[in-house]
């Protein structure tokens, strides 16, 4: 119900936007807003939404929005998450998140790498890469 209140036009000034490009391991010119040491490789808007909802923030996902500096128009780079930091009276919703940056650092540095989808992807991808690298026989002709 608080999410529905957050979507109304009067409450738009209390919402912040978090695009996946803010948290990606890109350059600052490409849109990153946190230190590289805390950034994540290719985060998605649904991952950001999962982390924000798990901590108890009022959030909602806008799937068809795109970051203006994002040159790649693929589906995985689309979306943004709107998060409510302040209530109607101006007080904070959650005390541990007083600013835009605090939400981004918490969601990226601590929580997104711990998501189940992240841990399963990294475990399953490594063996397939190692098998593909060893098959380089018969490429080209021998020189005499």
Short mmCIF file of the C-alpha atoms (twelve columns), coordinates in Angstrom:
data_MODEL
# 
_entry.id   MODEL 
# 
loop_
_atom_site.group_PDB 
_atom_site.id 
_atom_site.type_symbol 
_atom_site.label_atom_id 
_atom_site.label_alt_id 
_atom_site.label_comp_id 
_atom_site.label_asym_id 
_atom_site.label_seq_id 
_atom_site.Cartn_x 
_atom_site.Cartn_y 
_atom_site.Cartn_z 
_atom_site.pdbx_PDB_model_num 
ATOM 1   C CA . UNK A 1   0.000  0.000   0.000   1 
ATOM 2   C CA . UNK A 2   2.903  2.336   0.710   1 
ATOM 3   C CA . UNK A 3   4.206  1.554   -2.777  1 
ATOM 4   C CA . UNK A 4   0.961  2.759   -4.292  1 
ATOM 5   C CA . UNK A 5   1.296  6.002   -2.338  1 
ATOM 6   C CA . UNK A 6   4.865  6.354   -3.566  1 
ATOM 7   C CA . UNK A 7   3.701  6.251   -7.198  1 
ATOM 8   C CA . UNK A 8   1.366  9.222   -6.957  1 
ATOM 9   C CA . UNK A 9   2.445  12.424  -8.649  1 
ATOM 10  C CA . UNK A 10  2.629  14.371  -5.370  1 
ATOM 11  C CA . UNK A 11  5.210  11.982  -3.950  1 
ATOM 12  C CA . UNK A 12  7.588  11.949  -6.925  1 
ATOM 13  C CA . UNK A 13  10.022 14.292  -5.157  1 
ATOM 14  C CA . UNK A 14  10.523 11.736  -2.379  1 
ATOM 15  C CA . UNK A 15  11.585 8.990   -4.786  1 
ATOM 16  C CA . UNK A 16  15.065 8.313   -6.061  1 
ATOM 17  C CA . UNK A 17  15.999 6.489   -9.256  1 
ATOM 18  C CA . UNK A 18  18.600 3.757   -9.379  1 
ATOM 19  C CA . UNK A 19  19.694 2.632   -12.821 1 
ATOM 20  C CA . UNK A 20  21.875 -0.486  -13.218 1 
ATOM 21  C CA . UNK A 21  24.514 1.691   -14.932 1 
ATOM 22  C CA . UNK A 22  25.092 3.493   -11.609 1 
ATOM 23  C CA . UNK A 23  26.332 0.226   -10.083 1 
ATOM 24  C CA . UNK A 24  28.113 -1.352  -13.053 1 
ATOM 25  C CA . UNK A 25  31.891 -1.666  -13.450 1 
ATOM 26  C CA . UNK A 26  31.996 0.989   -16.136 1 
ATOM 27  C CA . UNK A 27  33.722 4.333   -16.266 1 
ATOM 28  C CA . UNK A 28  32.319 7.392   -14.555 1 
ATOM 29  C CA . UNK A 29  31.645 8.873   -17.996 1 
ATOM 30  C CA . UNK A 30  29.451 5.847   -18.780 1 
ATOM 31  C CA . UNK A 31  27.387 6.428   -15.653 1 
ATOM 32  C CA . UNK A 32  28.985 4.684   -12.664 1 
ATOM 33  C CA . UNK A 33  28.354 6.547   -9.398  1 
ATOM 34  C CA . UNK A 34  30.133 4.369   -6.849  1 
ATOM 35  C CA . UNK A 35  33.792 3.315   -6.449  1 
ATOM 36  C CA . UNK A 36  35.012 0.599   -8.849  1 
ATOM 37  C CA . UNK A 37  36.095 -1.539  -5.906  1 
ATOM 38  C CA . UNK A 38  32.458 -1.808  -4.792  1 
ATOM 39  C CA . UNK A 39  30.838 -2.043  -8.231  1 
ATOM 40  C CA . UNK A 40  29.272 -5.212  -9.662  1 
ATOM 41  C CA . UNK A 41  29.614 -6.656  -13.144 1 
ATOM 42  C CA . UNK A 42  26.374 -6.111  -15.101 1 
ATOM 43  C CA . UNK A 43  23.715 -5.742  -12.389 1 
ATOM 44  C CA . UNK A 44  20.080 -5.838  -13.488 1 
ATOM 45  C CA . UNK A 45  17.125 -3.762  -12.369 1 
ATOM 46  C CA . UNK A 46  15.380 -6.854  -10.988 1 
ATOM 47  C CA . UNK A 47  18.410 -7.621  -8.787  1 
ATOM 48  C CA . UNK A 48  18.316 -4.066  -7.429  1 
ATOM 49  C CA . UNK A 49  14.593 -4.410  -6.805  1 
ATOM 50  C CA . UNK A 50  15.064 -7.726  -4.977  1 
ATOM 51  C CA . UNK A 51  17.692 -6.256  -2.672  1 
ATOM 52  C CA . UNK A 52  15.645 -3.138  -1.894  1 
ATOM 53  C CA . UNK A 53  12.479 -5.102  -1.163  1 
ATOM 54  C CA . UNK A 54  14.361 -7.577  1.046   1 
ATOM 55  C CA . UNK A 55  15.633 -4.766  3.275   1 
ATOM 56  C CA . UNK A 56  12.159 -3.202  3.552   1 
ATOM 57  C CA . UNK A 57  12.369 -0.165  1.287   1 
ATOM 58  C CA . UNK A 58  9.318  0.930   -0.692  1 
ATOM 59  C CA . UNK A 59  10.326 0.382   -4.302  1 
ATOM 60  C CA . UNK A 60  8.924  -0.384  -7.721  1 
ATOM 61  C CA . UNK A 61  10.452 -1.401  -11.015 1 
ATOM 62  C CA . UNK A 62  9.998  0.506   -14.267 1 
ATOM 63  C CA . UNK A 63  11.019 -2.068  -16.878 1 
ATOM 64  C CA . UNK A 64  10.908 0.054   -20.030 1 
ATOM 65  C CA . UNK A 65  13.012 2.972   -18.802 1 
ATOM 66  C CA . UNK A 66  16.593 3.327   -19.987 1 
ATOM 67  C CA . UNK A 67  19.562 5.279   -18.732 1 
ATOM 68  C CA . UNK A 68  20.392 8.029   -21.203 1 
ATOM 69  C CA . UNK A 69  24.117 7.225   -21.396 1 
ATOM 70  C CA . UNK A 70  23.545 3.525   -22.019 1 
ATOM 71  C CA . UNK A 71  24.417 2.815   -25.644 1 
ATOM 72  C CA . UNK A 72  23.389 -0.850  -25.558 1 
ATOM 73  C CA . UNK A 73  19.627 -1.242  -26.062 1 
ATOM 74  C CA . UNK A 74  19.415 -4.896  -24.979 1 
ATOM 75  C CA . UNK A 75  16.696 -5.995  -22.568 1 
ATOM 76  C CA . UNK A 76  19.201 -6.810  -19.814 1 
ATOM 77  C CA . UNK A 77  20.310 -3.154  -19.666 1 
ATOM 78  C CA . UNK A 78  16.772 -1.770  -19.427 1 
ATOM 79  C CA . UNK A 79  14.892 -0.765  -16.328 1 
ATOM 80  C CA . UNK A 80  15.223 1.426   -13.314 1 
ATOM 81  C CA . UNK A 81  14.127 1.107   -9.712  1 
ATOM 82  C CA . UNK A 82  12.303 3.917   -7.933  1 
ATOM 83  C CA . UNK A 83  12.913 3.887   -4.177  1 
ATOM 84  C CA . UNK A 84  11.148 5.933   -1.518  1 
ATOM 85  C CA . UNK A 85  13.616 7.332   1.020   1 
ATOM 86  C CA . UNK A 86  11.400 9.890   2.743   1 
ATOM 87  C CA . UNK A 87  7.830  9.849   3.979   1 
ATOM 88  C CA . UNK A 88  5.248  12.565  3.375   1 
ATOM 89  C CA . UNK A 89  6.319  14.517  6.467   1 
ATOM 90  C CA . UNK A 90  9.966  14.501  5.320   1 
ATOM 91  C CA . UNK A 91  11.251 11.920  7.798   1 
ATOM 92  C CA . UNK A 92  13.307 8.963   6.614   1 
ATOM 93  C CA . UNK A 93  11.592 5.661   5.872   1 
ATOM 94  C CA . UNK A 94  14.590 3.696   7.157   1 
ATOM 95  C CA . UNK A 95  17.248 5.343   9.308   1 
ATOM 96  C CA . UNK A 96  20.122 3.257   7.897   1 
ATOM 97  C CA . UNK A 97  19.484 4.737   4.416   1 
ATOM 98  C CA . UNK A 98  19.657 8.533   4.703   1 
ATOM 99  C CA . UNK A 99  20.876 9.143   1.146   1 
ATOM 100 C CA . UNK A 100 20.832 7.916   -2.427  1 
ATOM 101 C CA . UNK A 101 24.451 6.794   -2.183  1 
ATOM 102 C CA . UNK A 102 23.872 4.759   0.981   1 
ATOM 103 C CA . UNK A 103 21.213 2.694   -0.797  1 
ATOM 104 C CA . UNK A 104 23.472 2.110   -3.802  1 
ATOM 105 C CA . UNK A 105 26.482 1.092   -1.713  1 
ATOM 106 C CA . UNK A 106 24.432 -1.283  0.423   1 
ATOM 107 C CA . UNK A 107 22.681 -2.920  -2.498  1 
ATOM 108 C CA . UNK A 108 25.809 -3.365  -4.575  1 
ATOM 109 C CA . UNK A 109 28.729 -3.835  -2.268  1 
ATOM 110 C CA . UNK A 110 26.967 -6.109  0.171   1 
ATOM 111 C CA . UNK A 111 23.860 -7.723  -1.255  1 
ATOM 112 C CA . UNK A 112 23.880 -8.205  -5.039  1 
ATOM 113 C CA . UNK A 113 26.983 -10.462 -5.038  1 
ATOM 114 C CA . UNK A 114 25.256 -12.642 -2.403  1 
ATOM 115 C CA . UNK A 115 22.082 -13.196 -4.435  1 
ATOM 116 C CA . UNK A 116 21.307 -16.803 -5.365  1 
ATOM 117 C CA . UNK A 117 21.282 -16.029 -9.071  1 
ATOM 118 C CA . UNK A 118 24.803 -14.563 -8.832  1 
ATOM 119 C CA . UNK A 119 26.294 -17.465 -6.879  1 
ATOM 120 C CA . UNK A 120 24.739 -20.099 -9.166  1 
ATOM 121 C CA . UNK A 121 25.862 -18.365 -12.365 1 
ATOM 122 C CA . UNK A 122 29.497 -18.088 -11.295 1 
ATOM 123 C CA . UNK A 123 29.681 -21.727 -10.161 1 
ATOM 124 C CA . UNK A 124 28.194 -23.165 -13.363 1 
ATOM 125 C CA . UNK A 125 30.005 -20.979 -15.886 1 
ATOM 126 C CA . UNK A 126 33.625 -21.766 -14.962 1 
ATOM 127 C CA . UNK A 127 33.746 -25.480 -16.007 1 
ATOM 128 C CA . UNK A 128 32.178 -24.763 -19.392 1 
ATOM 129 C CA . UNK A 129 34.799 -22.108 -20.120 1 
ATOM 130 C CA . UNK A 130 37.636 -24.447 -19.203 1 
ATOM 131 C CA . UNK A 131 36.353 -27.217 -21.497 1 
ATOM 132 C CA . UNK A 132 36.081 -24.882 -24.478 1 
ATOM 133 C CA . UNK A 133 39.651 -23.596 -24.168 1 
ATOM 134 C CA . UNK A 134 41.361 -26.971 -24.613 1 
ATOM 135 C CA . UNK A 135 39.981 -27.815 -28.064 1 
ATOM 136 C CA . UNK A 136 42.307 -25.879 -30.391 1 
ATOM 137 C CA . UNK A 137 43.592 -28.834 -32.430 1 
ATOM 138 C CA . UNK A 138 43.728 -28.819 -36.206 1 
ATOM 139 C CA . UNK A 139 43.598 -25.048 -36.691 1 
ATOM 140 C CA . UNK A 140 45.528 -24.099 -39.786 1 
ATOM 141 C CA . UNK A 141 48.094 -25.929 -41.912 1 
ATOM 142 C CA . UNK A 142 51.657 -26.812 -41.036 1 
ATOM 143 C CA . UNK A 143 54.314 -24.672 -42.662 1 
ATOM 144 C CA . UNK A 144 57.199 -26.456 -44.382 1 
# 
